């Protein structure tokens, strides 16, 4: 990295700047009258923020009357078991090379994960992008290569552009098992949850890079909650928290953009055009722990049906209930902390995950396990 690049990063990790922001947060919390027994709850929607909060110990630095609530922003974490079972069913077909990202291979299905299916002989391969899967299809013309597409609007453009590339190049043995999801209906579902006590939001910076800030306006206008689109460095997060608190102090609810160095209010036009061309909203989509949420997932439009794995292959498409011992749903809704789950750190660990929140590094349970496990397990014991 160049020296100018290091300087750019260092500015967002500067301890003196952090101390100033923490002091301002203290004063703001005091003016708002929050206490540790009655804290202000701020939900970070994105799993990347959850990881950064733990990595930089921000949870321990902010005033105790300010509580982070970890939202549903990790796409691997909200995969229902039934969709994992569908992946395994496709992957076990002898003509199929099934491809996906590394984290997704470890998510438990009702019988096994993709990694376990590979151990039993299925041709499951890890890729770093959908273009890697397309290259595999080109190199293996007698096999069917399926890419397991998942993620929010952050990863949708690369998948959509890959489908368009497959069409342009006339590649016929490539298809997509589409599990892409959208963040806005999910935030709405959380806001409509009974007993919802969240005072404000840190908005997902990566998603906002694609869709802009306008789609979040309903949070301020309809639900009177502030949201600040935040970057992922420690100064970004502390500054965004202060922006949220200052809105609360002023009795305001607005959508603000702290991550303006990368987020355009109108989003990324090229990315949005690719998404709109290839995908359309599903009527509903199942989320792990959150149930069915209307218009929260996408499927492929009719002109691209030949690239749709759900049309190309027979898929079980069965809904599977989560294990009763697993409380991922309560954690995703902010009802409990990960360490309050009955199996956290004992039956459920990153090596033997029962729930998806323990799989991805961006999952709330995995973050607690990596950075705060000992304290919470010892407290609970």
mmCIF file of C-alpha atoms in Angstrom:
data_model
loop_
_atom_site.group_PDB
_atom_site.id
_atom_site.type_symbol
_atom_site.label_atom_id
_atom_site.label_comp_id
_atom_site.label_asym_id
_atom_site.label_seq_id
_atom_site.Cartn_x
_atom_site.Cartn_y
_atom_site.Cartn_z
ATOM 1 C CA UNK A 1 0.000 0.000 0.000
ATOM 2 C CA UNK A 2 1.258 3.476 -0.821
ATOM 3 C CA UNK A 3 2.093 5.979 1.887
ATOM 4 C CA UNK A 4 -0.843 8.116 0.829
ATOM 5 C CA UNK A 5 -3.080 5.067 1.175
ATOM 6 C CA UNK A 6 -1.782 4.375 4.681
ATOM 7 C CA UNK A 7 -2.397 7.983 5.633
ATOM 8 C CA UNK A 8 -5.925 7.705 4.353
ATOM 9 C CA UNK A 9 -6.577 4.626 6.511
ATOM 10 C CA UNK A 10 -4.747 6.032 9.530
ATOM 11 C CA UNK A 11 -7.012 9.074 9.566
ATOM 12 C CA UNK A 12 -9.945 6.777 10.273
ATOM 13 C CA UNK A 13 -8.104 4.923 13.063
ATOM 14 C CA UNK A 14 -6.616 7.912 14.849
ATOM 15 C CA UNK A 15 -6.745 7.411 18.657
ATOM 16 C CA UNK A 16 -6.935 11.151 19.414
ATOM 17 C CA UNK A 17 -9.878 11.594 17.056
ATOM 18 C CA UNK A 18 -11.542 8.588 18.706
ATOM 19 C CA UNK A 19 -11.076 10.100 22.176
ATOM 20 C CA UNK A 20 -12.733 13.346 21.048
ATOM 21 C CA UNK A 21 -15.698 11.463 19.577
ATOM 22 C CA UNK A 22 -16.070 9.267 22.675
ATOM 23 C CA UNK A 23 -16.147 12.376 24.857
ATOM 24 C CA UNK A 24 -18.835 13.877 22.625
ATOM 25 C CA UNK A 25 -20.807 10.631 22.829
ATOM 26 C CA UNK A 26 -20.602 10.751 26.630
ATOM 27 C CA UNK A 27 -21.941 14.293 26.718
ATOM 28 C CA UNK A 28 -24.712 13.506 24.264
ATOM 29 C CA UNK A 29 -25.792 10.413 26.198
ATOM 30 C CA UNK A 30 -25.853 12.517 29.367
ATOM 31 C CA UNK A 31 -28.051 15.155 27.734
ATOM 32 C CA UNK A 32 -30.407 12.452 26.428
ATOM 33 C CA UNK A 33 -30.748 11.007 29.924
ATOM 34 C CA UNK A 34 -29.957 7.413 28.936
ATOM 35 C CA UNK A 35 -28.657 5.075 31.621
ATOM 36 C CA UNK A 36 -27.137 1.562 31.604
ATOM 37 C CA UNK A 37 -30.442 0.218 32.902
ATOM 38 C CA UNK A 38 -32.352 2.144 30.221
ATOM 39 C CA UNK A 39 -29.873 2.375 27.329
ATOM 40 C CA UNK A 40 -30.256 3.863 23.889
ATOM 41 C CA UNK A 41 -30.392 0.996 21.410
ATOM 42 C CA UNK A 42 -28.677 1.549 18.071
ATOM 43 C CA UNK A 43 -28.918 -1.244 15.494
ATOM 44 C CA UNK A 44 -26.026 -1.755 13.108
ATOM 45 C CA UNK A 45 -27.744 -3.313 10.113
ATOM 46 C CA UNK A 46 -24.627 -4.605 8.376
ATOM 47 C CA UNK A 47 -22.595 -7.596 9.529
ATOM 48 C CA UNK A 48 -19.453 -5.746 8.465
ATOM 49 C CA UNK A 49 -20.214 -3.141 11.124
ATOM 50 C CA UNK A 50 -20.756 -5.889 13.717
ATOM 51 C CA UNK A 51 -17.340 -7.316 12.921
ATOM 52 C CA UNK A 52 -15.683 -3.863 13.090
ATOM 53 C CA UNK A 53 -17.381 -3.025 16.405
ATOM 54 C CA UNK A 54 -15.852 -6.122 17.967
ATOM 55 C CA UNK A 55 -12.532 -5.970 16.150
ATOM 56 C CA UNK A 56 -11.835 -2.460 17.439
ATOM 57 C CA UNK A 57 -13.488 -3.071 20.856
ATOM 58 C CA UNK A 58 -15.897 -0.183 20.246
ATOM 59 C CA UNK A 59 -18.531 -1.983 22.301
ATOM 60 C CA UNK A 60 -16.304 -1.553 25.359
ATOM 61 C CA UNK A 61 -15.358 2.050 24.556
ATOM 62 C CA UNK A 62 -18.738 3.678 24.014
ATOM 63 C CA UNK A 63 -20.771 4.856 27.027
ATOM 64 C CA UNK A 64 -22.461 1.946 28.855
ATOM 65 C CA UNK A 65 -25.804 3.652 28.286
ATOM 66 C CA UNK A 66 -25.393 3.085 24.530
ATOM 67 C CA UNK A 67 -26.209 -0.440 23.419
ATOM 68 C CA UNK A 68 -25.390 -1.981 20.044
ATOM 69 C CA UNK A 69 -28.129 -4.209 18.623
ATOM 70 C CA UNK A 70 -26.862 -6.529 15.911
ATOM 71 C CA UNK A 71 -29.117 -6.600 12.862
ATOM 72 C CA UNK A 72 -29.733 -9.098 10.057
ATOM 73 C CA UNK A 73 -27.039 -7.786 7.735
ATOM 74 C CA UNK A 74 -25.026 -10.964 7.270
ATOM 75 C CA UNK A 75 -26.497 -12.761 4.221
ATOM 76 C CA UNK A 76 -25.007 -16.131 5.137
ATOM 77 C CA UNK A 77 -26.578 -15.851 8.596
ATOM 78 C CA UNK A 78 -30.154 -15.482 7.371
ATOM 79 C CA UNK A 79 -30.097 -18.492 5.020
ATOM 80 C CA UNK A 80 -32.915 -20.866 6.021
ATOM 81 C CA UNK A 81 -32.076 -24.547 6.355
ATOM 82 C CA UNK A 82 -34.457 -25.479 3.549
ATOM 83 C CA UNK A 83 -32.468 -23.453 1.014
ATOM 84 C CA UNK A 84 -29.257 -25.172 2.144
ATOM 85 C CA UNK A 85 -31.005 -28.507 1.617
ATOM 86 C CA UNK A 86 -31.914 -27.353 -1.899
ATOM 87 C CA UNK A 87 -28.236 -26.575 -2.551
ATOM 88 C CA UNK A 88 -27.213 -30.036 -1.379
ATOM 89 C CA UNK A 89 -29.851 -31.652 -3.622
ATOM 90 C CA UNK A 90 -28.499 -29.820 -6.669
ATOM 91 C CA UNK A 91 -24.870 -30.461 -5.746
ATOM 92 C CA UNK A 92 -25.447 -34.214 -5.465
ATOM 93 C CA UNK A 93 -26.509 -34.486 -9.108
ATOM 94 C CA UNK A 94 -23.696 -36.273 -10.986
ATOM 95 C CA UNK A 95 -23.657 -33.802 -13.862
ATOM 96 C CA UNK A 96 -23.334 -30.757 -11.597
ATOM 97 C CA UNK A 97 -20.336 -28.728 -10.428
ATOM 98 C CA UNK A 98 -21.779 -26.654 -7.583
ATOM 99 C CA UNK A 99 -19.929 -23.426 -6.777
ATOM 100 C CA UNK A 100 -20.207 -20.912 -3.981
ATOM 101 C CA UNK A 101 -18.312 -18.737 -1.513
ATOM 102 C CA UNK A 102 -16.393 -20.338 1.367
ATOM 103 C CA UNK A 103 -18.692 -19.251 4.212
ATOM 104 C CA UNK A 104 -21.783 -20.658 2.521
ATOM 105 C CA UNK A 105 -20.211 -24.111 2.335
ATOM 106 C CA UNK A 106 -20.312 -24.439 6.140
ATOM 107 C CA UNK A 107 -23.922 -23.362 6.804
ATOM 108 C CA UNK A 108 -25.797 -26.353 8.276
ATOM 109 C CA UNK A 109 -28.776 -27.770 6.423
ATOM 110 C CA UNK A 110 -31.247 -30.152 8.024
ATOM 111 C CA UNK A 111 -29.051 -33.129 7.099
ATOM 112 C CA UNK A 112 -25.668 -31.721 6.136
ATOM 113 C CA UNK A 113 -23.754 -28.711 4.880
ATOM 114 C CA UNK A 114 -22.311 -28.324 1.394
ATOM 115 C CA UNK A 115 -18.906 -29.097 2.861
ATOM 116 C CA UNK A 116 -20.208 -32.396 4.203
ATOM 117 C CA UNK A 117 -21.866 -33.126 0.855
ATOM 118 C CA UNK A 118 -18.485 -32.631 -0.798
ATOM 119 C CA UNK A 119 -16.914 -35.078 1.653
ATOM 120 C CA UNK A 120 -19.518 -37.599 0.505
ATOM 121 C CA UNK A 121 -18.618 -37.152 -3.144
ATOM 122 C CA UNK A 122 -20.559 -34.142 -4.432
ATOM 123 C CA UNK A 123 -18.535 -31.849 -6.702
ATOM 124 C CA UNK A 124 -18.723 -28.665 -4.608
ATOM 125 C CA UNK A 125 -16.105 -26.009 -5.289
ATOM 126 C CA UNK A 126 -15.302 -22.717 -3.588
ATOM 127 C CA UNK A 127 -15.040 -19.670 -5.842
ATOM 128 C CA UNK A 128 -14.223 -16.029 -5.184
ATOM 129 C CA UNK A 129 -16.688 -14.546 -7.665
ATOM 130 C CA UNK A 130 -19.498 -15.630 -9.995
ATOM 131 C CA UNK A 131 -17.103 -15.017 -12.882
ATOM 132 C CA UNK A 132 -14.958 -17.880 -11.522
ATOM 133 C CA UNK A 133 -18.029 -20.122 -11.828
ATOM 134 C CA UNK A 134 -18.632 -18.941 -15.380
ATOM 135 C CA UNK A 135 -15.016 -19.743 -16.249
ATOM 136 C CA UNK A 136 -15.522 -23.255 -14.847
ATOM 137 C CA UNK A 137 -18.565 -23.669 -17.074
ATOM 138 C CA UNK A 138 -16.569 -22.633 -20.123
ATOM 139 C CA UNK A 139 -13.783 -25.064 -19.185
ATOM 140 C CA UNK A 140 -16.192 -27.965 -18.535
ATOM 141 C CA UNK A 141 -18.718 -27.939 -21.411
ATOM 142 C CA UNK A 142 -20.040 -31.437 -20.586
ATOM 143 C CA UNK A 143 -20.941 -30.501 -16.995
ATOM 144 C CA UNK A 144 -23.609 -28.178 -15.559
ATOM 145 C CA UNK A 145 -22.035 -25.466 -13.412
ATOM 146 C CA UNK A 146 -24.331 -23.916 -10.814
ATOM 147 C CA UNK A 147 -23.430 -20.775 -8.872
ATOM 148 C CA UNK A 148 -25.075 -20.316 -5.471
ATOM 149 C CA UNK A 149 -25.795 -16.575 -5.576
ATOM 150 C CA UNK A 150 -26.493 -14.978 -2.213
ATOM 151 C CA UNK A 151 -26.106 -11.650 -0.534
ATOM 152 C CA UNK A 152 -27.763 -8.256 -0.439
ATOM 153 C CA UNK A 153 -27.612 -5.560 -3.088
ATOM 154 C CA UNK A 154 -23.858 -5.477 -2.461
ATOM 155 C CA UNK A 155 -23.247 -8.696 -4.401
ATOM 156 C CA UNK A 156 -26.253 -8.610 -6.733
ATOM 157 C CA UNK A 157 -24.527 -6.516 -9.439
ATOM 158 C CA UNK A 158 -21.648 -8.963 -9.933
ATOM 159 C CA UNK A 159 -24.089 -11.864 -10.235
ATOM 160 C CA UNK A 160 -26.323 -9.959 -12.650
ATOM 161 C CA UNK A 161 -23.359 -8.917 -14.803
ATOM 162 C CA UNK A 162 -22.139 -12.539 -14.878
ATOM 163 C CA UNK A 163 -25.532 -13.727 -16.153
ATOM 164 C CA UNK A 164 -25.430 -11.027 -18.823
ATOM 165 C CA UNK A 165 -21.893 -12.132 -19.740
ATOM 166 C CA UNK A 166 -23.048 -15.769 -20.007
ATOM 167 C CA UNK A 167 -25.833 -14.672 -22.352
ATOM 168 C CA UNK A 168 -23.496 -12.551 -24.470
ATOM 169 C CA UNK A 169 -21.000 -15.408 -24.824
ATOM 170 C CA UNK A 170 -23.649 -18.061 -25.449
ATOM 171 C CA UNK A 171 -22.612 -20.258 -22.506
ATOM 172 C CA UNK A 172 -25.440 -22.729 -21.913
ATOM 173 C CA UNK A 173 -24.142 -24.928 -19.075
ATOM 174 C CA UNK A 174 -24.127 -22.158 -16.448
ATOM 175 C CA UNK A 175 -26.990 -21.394 -14.077
ATOM 176 C CA UNK A 176 -27.663 -19.472 -10.894
ATOM 177 C CA UNK A 177 -29.379 -20.726 -7.740
ATOM 178 C CA UNK A 178 -30.608 -17.300 -6.746
ATOM 179 C CA UNK A 179 -30.852 -16.435 -3.058
ATOM 180 C CA UNK A 180 -30.156 -12.726 -3.272
ATOM 181 C CA UNK A 181 -32.094 -10.639 -0.780
ATOM 182 C CA UNK A 182 -32.943 -6.993 -0.283
ATOM 183 C CA UNK A 183 -32.336 -5.044 2.892
ATOM 184 C CA UNK A 184 -35.139 -2.471 2.881
ATOM 185 C CA UNK A 185 -38.143 -4.826 3.453
ATOM 186 C CA UNK A 186 -36.149 -6.515 6.193
ATOM 187 C CA UNK A 187 -35.573 -3.286 8.107
ATOM 188 C CA UNK A 188 -39.292 -2.566 7.728
ATOM 189 C CA UNK A 189 -40.125 -5.999 9.180
ATOM 190 C CA UNK A 190 -37.884 -5.270 12.173
ATOM 191 C CA UNK A 191 -39.521 -1.877 12.697
ATOM 192 C CA UNK A 192 -42.935 -3.544 12.627
ATOM 193 C CA UNK A 193 -41.894 -6.175 15.208
ATOM 194 C CA UNK A 194 -43.898 -6.074 18.472
ATOM 195 C CA UNK A 195 -41.929 -4.403 21.253
ATOM 196 C CA UNK A 196 -39.383 -2.914 18.851
ATOM 197 C CA UNK A 197 -37.173 -0.658 21.012
ATOM 198 C CA UNK A 198 -34.495 0.529 18.590
ATOM 199 C CA UNK A 199 -33.834 4.275 18.746
ATOM 200 C CA UNK A 200 -31.737 4.638 15.586
ATOM 201 C CA UNK A 201 -29.752 2.838 12.909
ATOM 202 C CA UNK A 202 -26.262 2.666 11.480
ATOM 203 C CA UNK A 203 -27.074 2.150 7.797
ATOM 204 C CA UNK A 204 -25.267 -0.440 5.655
ATOM 205 C CA UNK A 205 -22.477 1.345 3.802
ATOM 206 C CA UNK A 206 -21.831 -1.377 1.239
ATOM 207 C CA UNK A 207 -25.495 -1.733 0.264
ATOM 208 C CA UNK A 208 -25.856 2.052 0.084
ATOM 209 C CA UNK A 209 -22.935 2.186 -2.371
ATOM 210 C CA UNK A 210 -25.249 0.346 -4.783
ATOM 211 C CA UNK A 211 -28.749 1.646 -3.960
ATOM 212 C CA UNK A 212 -27.931 5.097 -2.547
ATOM 213 C CA UNK A 213 -29.634 6.666 0.457
ATOM 214 C CA UNK A 214 -33.118 7.411 -0.872
ATOM 215 C CA UNK A 215 -34.527 3.865 -0.275
ATOM 216 C CA UNK A 216 -34.003 4.391 3.471
ATOM 217 C CA UNK A 217 -36.108 7.572 3.674
ATOM 218 C CA UNK A 218 -39.187 5.672 4.901
ATOM 219 C CA UNK A 219 -37.375 4.928 8.173
ATOM 220 C CA UNK A 220 -37.357 8.638 8.977
ATOM 221 C CA UNK A 221 -40.675 9.651 7.445
ATOM 222 C CA UNK A 222 -42.846 6.686 8.487
ATOM 223 C CA UNK A 223 -41.125 5.397 11.625
ATOM 224 C CA UNK A 224 -39.473 8.596 12.906
ATOM 225 C CA UNK A 225 -36.120 6.913 13.464
ATOM 226 C CA UNK A 226 -32.745 8.372 12.401
ATOM 227 C CA UNK A 227 -30.408 6.393 10.151
ATOM 228 C CA UNK A 228 -26.826 7.326 9.306
ATOM 229 C CA UNK A 229 -25.120 5.416 6.482
ATOM 230 C CA UNK A 230 -21.761 4.541 8.021
ATOM 231 C CA UNK A 231 -18.298 3.522 6.882
ATOM 232 C CA UNK A 232 -16.406 0.624 8.411
ATOM 233 C CA UNK A 233 -13.397 2.169 10.140
ATOM 234 C CA UNK A 234 -13.590 2.922 13.884
ATOM 235 C CA UNK A 235 -13.788 6.692 13.384
ATOM 236 C CA UNK A 236 -16.561 6.146 10.821
ATOM 237 C CA UNK A 237 -18.624 4.193 13.306
ATOM 238 C CA UNK A 238 -18.077 6.532 16.262
ATOM 239 C CA UNK A 239 -18.823 9.577 14.095
ATOM 240 C CA UNK A 240 -21.995 7.934 12.759
ATOM 241 C CA UNK A 241 -23.145 7.120 16.289
ATOM 242 C CA UNK A 242 -22.677 10.756 17.257
ATOM 243 C CA UNK A 243 -24.676 11.867 14.203
ATOM 244 C CA UNK A 244 -27.527 9.563 15.277
ATOM 245 C CA UNK A 245 -27.426 10.846 18.856
ATOM 246 C CA UNK A 246 -27.416 14.463 17.753
ATOM 247 C CA UNK A 247 -30.554 13.834 15.728
ATOM 248 C CA UNK A 248 -32.172 12.288 18.798
ATOM 249 C CA UNK A 249 -31.132 15.291 20.883
ATOM 250 C CA UNK A 250 -32.730 17.619 18.343
ATOM 251 C CA UNK A 251 -35.893 15.529 18.178
ATOM 252 C CA UNK A 252 -35.223 14.853 14.504
ATOM 253 C CA UNK A 253 -35.344 11.788 12.272
ATOM 254 C CA UNK A 254 -33.339 12.080 9.056
ATOM 255 C CA UNK A 255 -31.325 9.901 6.713
ATOM 256 C CA UNK A 256 -27.727 11.119 6.732
ATOM 257 C CA UNK A 257 -24.671 9.904 4.858
ATOM 258 C CA UNK A 258 -21.446 9.702 6.877
ATOM 259 C CA UNK A 259 -19.876 7.457 4.195
ATOM 260 C CA UNK A 260 -20.061 10.156 1.525
ATOM 261 C CA UNK A 261 -16.535 9.411 0.320
ATOM 262 C CA UNK A 262 -17.931 6.236 -1.289
ATOM 263 C CA UNK A 263 -21.735 6.455 -1.185
ATOM 264 C CA UNK A 264 -23.541 8.539 -3.794
ATOM 265 C CA UNK A 265 -27.062 9.496 -2.672
ATOM 266 C CA UNK A 266 -28.372 8.150 -5.988
ATOM 267 C CA UNK A 267 -26.417 4.890 -5.836
ATOM 268 C CA UNK A 268 -24.446 3.273 -8.649
ATOM 269 C CA UNK A 269 -26.311 3.637 -11.947
ATOM 270 C CA UNK A 270 -24.512 0.827 -13.795
ATOM 271 C CA UNK A 271 -25.026 -1.617 -10.918
ATOM 272 C CA UNK A 272 -28.701 -0.727 -10.544
ATOM 273 C CA UNK A 273 -29.310 -1.129 -14.280
ATOM 274 C CA UNK A 274 -27.774 -4.632 -14.251
ATOM 275 C CA UNK A 275 -29.854 -5.643 -11.210
ATOM 276 C CA UNK A 276 -33.073 -4.318 -12.736
ATOM 277 C CA UNK A 277 -32.393 -6.027 -16.072
ATOM 278 C CA UNK A 278 -31.786 -9.510 -14.630
ATOM 279 C CA UNK A 279 -33.804 -9.679 -11.386
ATOM 280 C CA UNK A 280 -37.339 -9.027 -10.202
ATOM 281 C CA UNK A 281 -38.808 -9.150 -6.702
ATOM 282 C CA UNK A 282 -40.258 -12.381 -5.362
ATOM 283 C CA UNK A 283 -43.641 -12.089 -3.658
ATOM 284 C CA UNK A 284 -42.065 -13.367 -0.476
ATOM 285 C CA UNK A 285 -38.829 -14.958 0.732
ATOM 286 C CA UNK A 286 -38.018 -17.043 3.787
ATOM 287 C CA UNK A 287 -35.393 -15.705 6.233
ATOM 288 C CA UNK A 288 -33.759 -17.777 8.899
ATOM 289 C CA UNK A 289 -35.162 -16.701 12.248
ATOM 290 C CA UNK A 290 -37.334 -13.957 10.766
ATOM 291 C CA UNK A 291 -39.841 -16.007 8.784
ATOM 292 C CA UNK A 292 -41.318 -15.004 5.455
ATOM 293 C CA UNK A 293 -40.901 -11.338 4.490
ATOM 294 C CA UNK A 294 -42.798 -9.928 1.523
ATOM 295 C CA UNK A 295 -40.716 -8.728 -1.448
ATOM 296 C CA UNK A 296 -37.455 -9.338 0.406
ATOM 297 C CA UNK A 297 -35.810 -11.584 -2.198
ATOM 298 C CA UNK A 298 -35.288 -11.537 -5.950
ATOM 299 C CA UNK A 299 -35.580 -14.105 -8.724
ATOM 300 C CA UNK A 300 -34.493 -14.102 -12.337
ATOM 301 C CA UNK A 301 -36.662 -12.444 -14.936
ATOM 302 C CA UNK A 302 -38.286 -14.589 -17.634
ATOM 303 C CA UNK A 303 -35.794 -13.677 -20.428
ATOM 304 C CA UNK A 304 -33.031 -15.267 -18.313
ATOM 305 C CA UNK A 305 -34.952 -18.396 -17.252
ATOM 306 C CA UNK A 306 -32.435 -20.651 -19.037
ATOM 307 C CA UNK A 307 -29.860 -19.528 -16.463
ATOM 308 C CA UNK A 308 -32.199 -20.197 -13.502
ATOM 309 C CA UNK A 309 -31.192 -23.347 -11.557
ATOM 310 C CA UNK A 310 -34.632 -23.470 -9.942
ATOM 311 C CA UNK A 311 -36.117 -24.035 -13.391
ATOM 312 C CA UNK A 312 -33.320 -26.232 -14.717
ATOM 313 C CA UNK A 313 -33.294 -28.760 -11.838
ATOM 314 C CA UNK A 314 -35.851 -30.457 -9.569
ATOM 315 C CA UNK A 315 -35.483 -28.850 -6.133
ATOM 316 C CA UNK A 316 -37.105 -30.116 -2.878
ATOM 317 C CA UNK A 317 -38.075 -26.565 -1.822
ATOM 318 C CA UNK A 318 -39.175 -27.735 1.627
ATOM 319 C CA UNK A 319 -39.400 -25.402 4.614
ATOM 320 C CA UNK A 320 -37.328 -26.704 7.540
ATOM 321 C CA UNK A 321 -37.757 -25.373 11.068
ATOM 322 C CA UNK A 322 -34.609 -24.282 12.897
ATOM 323 C CA UNK A 323 -33.387 -26.534 15.756
ATOM 324 C CA UNK A 324 -35.293 -25.685 18.943
ATOM 325 C CA UNK A 325 -32.074 -25.162 20.854
ATOM 326 C CA UNK A 326 -30.875 -22.536 18.361
ATOM 327 C CA UNK A 327 -31.975 -18.944 19.048
ATOM 328 C CA UNK A 328 -30.617 -17.248 15.922
ATOM 329 C CA UNK A 329 -34.007 -15.627 15.296
ATOM 330 C CA UNK A 330 -34.083 -13.866 18.665
ATOM 331 C CA UNK A 331 -30.509 -12.676 18.149
ATOM 332 C CA UNK A 332 -31.302 -11.368 14.652
ATOM 333 C CA UNK A 333 -34.245 -9.350 15.978
ATOM 334 C CA UNK A 334 -32.152 -7.954 18.825
ATOM 335 C CA UNK A 335 -34.325 -9.671 21.452
ATOM 336 C CA UNK A 336 -31.322 -11.400 23.075
ATOM 337 C CA UNK A 337 -27.544 -11.125 22.880
ATOM 338 C CA UNK A 338 -25.605 -14.058 21.375
ATOM 339 C CA UNK A 339 -24.174 -15.107 24.745
ATOM 340 C CA UNK A 340 -27.739 -15.373 26.100
ATOM 341 C CA UNK A 341 -28.491 -18.205 23.653
ATOM 342 C CA UNK A 342 -28.695 -21.557 25.432
ATOM 343 C CA UNK A 343 -26.080 -23.217 23.216
ATOM 344 C CA UNK A 344 -23.647 -20.325 22.586
ATOM 345 C CA UNK A 345 -20.034 -21.372 23.046
ATOM 346 C CA UNK A 346 -20.975 -24.845 24.176
ATOM 347 C CA UNK A 347 -22.902 -26.957 21.658
ATOM 348 C CA UNK A 348 -22.632 -24.133 19.090
ATOM 349 C CA UNK A 349 -19.121 -22.970 18.162
ATOM 350 C CA UNK A 350 -17.468 -21.924 14.868
ATOM 351 C CA UNK A 351 -16.116 -25.475 14.585
ATOM 352 C CA UNK A 352 -19.548 -27.063 15.197
ATOM 353 C CA UNK A 353 -22.137 -24.394 14.338
ATOM 354 C CA UNK A 354 -25.787 -25.155 15.062
ATOM 355 C CA UNK A 355 -26.956 -21.784 13.774
ATOM 356 C CA UNK A 356 -25.891 -19.728 10.792
ATOM 357 C CA UNK A 357 -24.932 -16.746 12.988
ATOM 358 C CA UNK A 358 -21.958 -18.791 14.185
ATOM 359 C CA UNK A 359 -20.689 -19.552 10.676
ATOM 360 C CA UNK A 360 -19.743 -16.290 8.997
ATOM 361 C CA UNK A 361 -17.143 -13.945 10.488
ATOM 362 C CA UNK A 362 -19.789 -11.227 10.091
ATOM 363 C CA UNK A 363 -22.334 -13.166 12.154
ATOM 364 C CA UNK A 364 -23.119 -11.728 15.569
ATOM 365 C CA UNK A 365 -22.508 -15.041 17.357
ATOM 366 C CA UNK A 366 -19.180 -15.596 15.601
ATOM 367 C CA UNK A 367 -18.089 -12.053 16.505
ATOM 368 C CA UNK A 368 -18.990 -12.549 20.174
ATOM 369 C CA UNK A 369 -17.266 -15.946 20.154
ATOM 370 C CA UNK A 370 -14.076 -14.552 18.625
ATOM 371 C CA UNK A 371 -13.784 -11.377 20.655
ATOM 372 C CA UNK A 372 -15.830 -11.724 23.854
ATOM 373 C CA UNK A 373 -16.423 -15.427 24.412
ATOM 374 C CA UNK A 374 -14.505 -15.971 27.614
ATOM 375 C CA UNK A 375 -16.098 -13.116 29.541
ATOM 376 C CA UNK A 376 -19.638 -14.039 28.556
ATOM 377 C CA UNK A 377 -19.310 -17.791 29.054
ATOM 378 C CA UNK A 378 -17.710 -17.275 32.463
ATOM 379 C CA UNK A 379 -20.466 -14.816 33.400
ATOM 380 C CA UNK A 380 -23.190 -17.231 32.328
ATOM 381 C CA UNK A 381 -21.602 -20.226 34.078
#
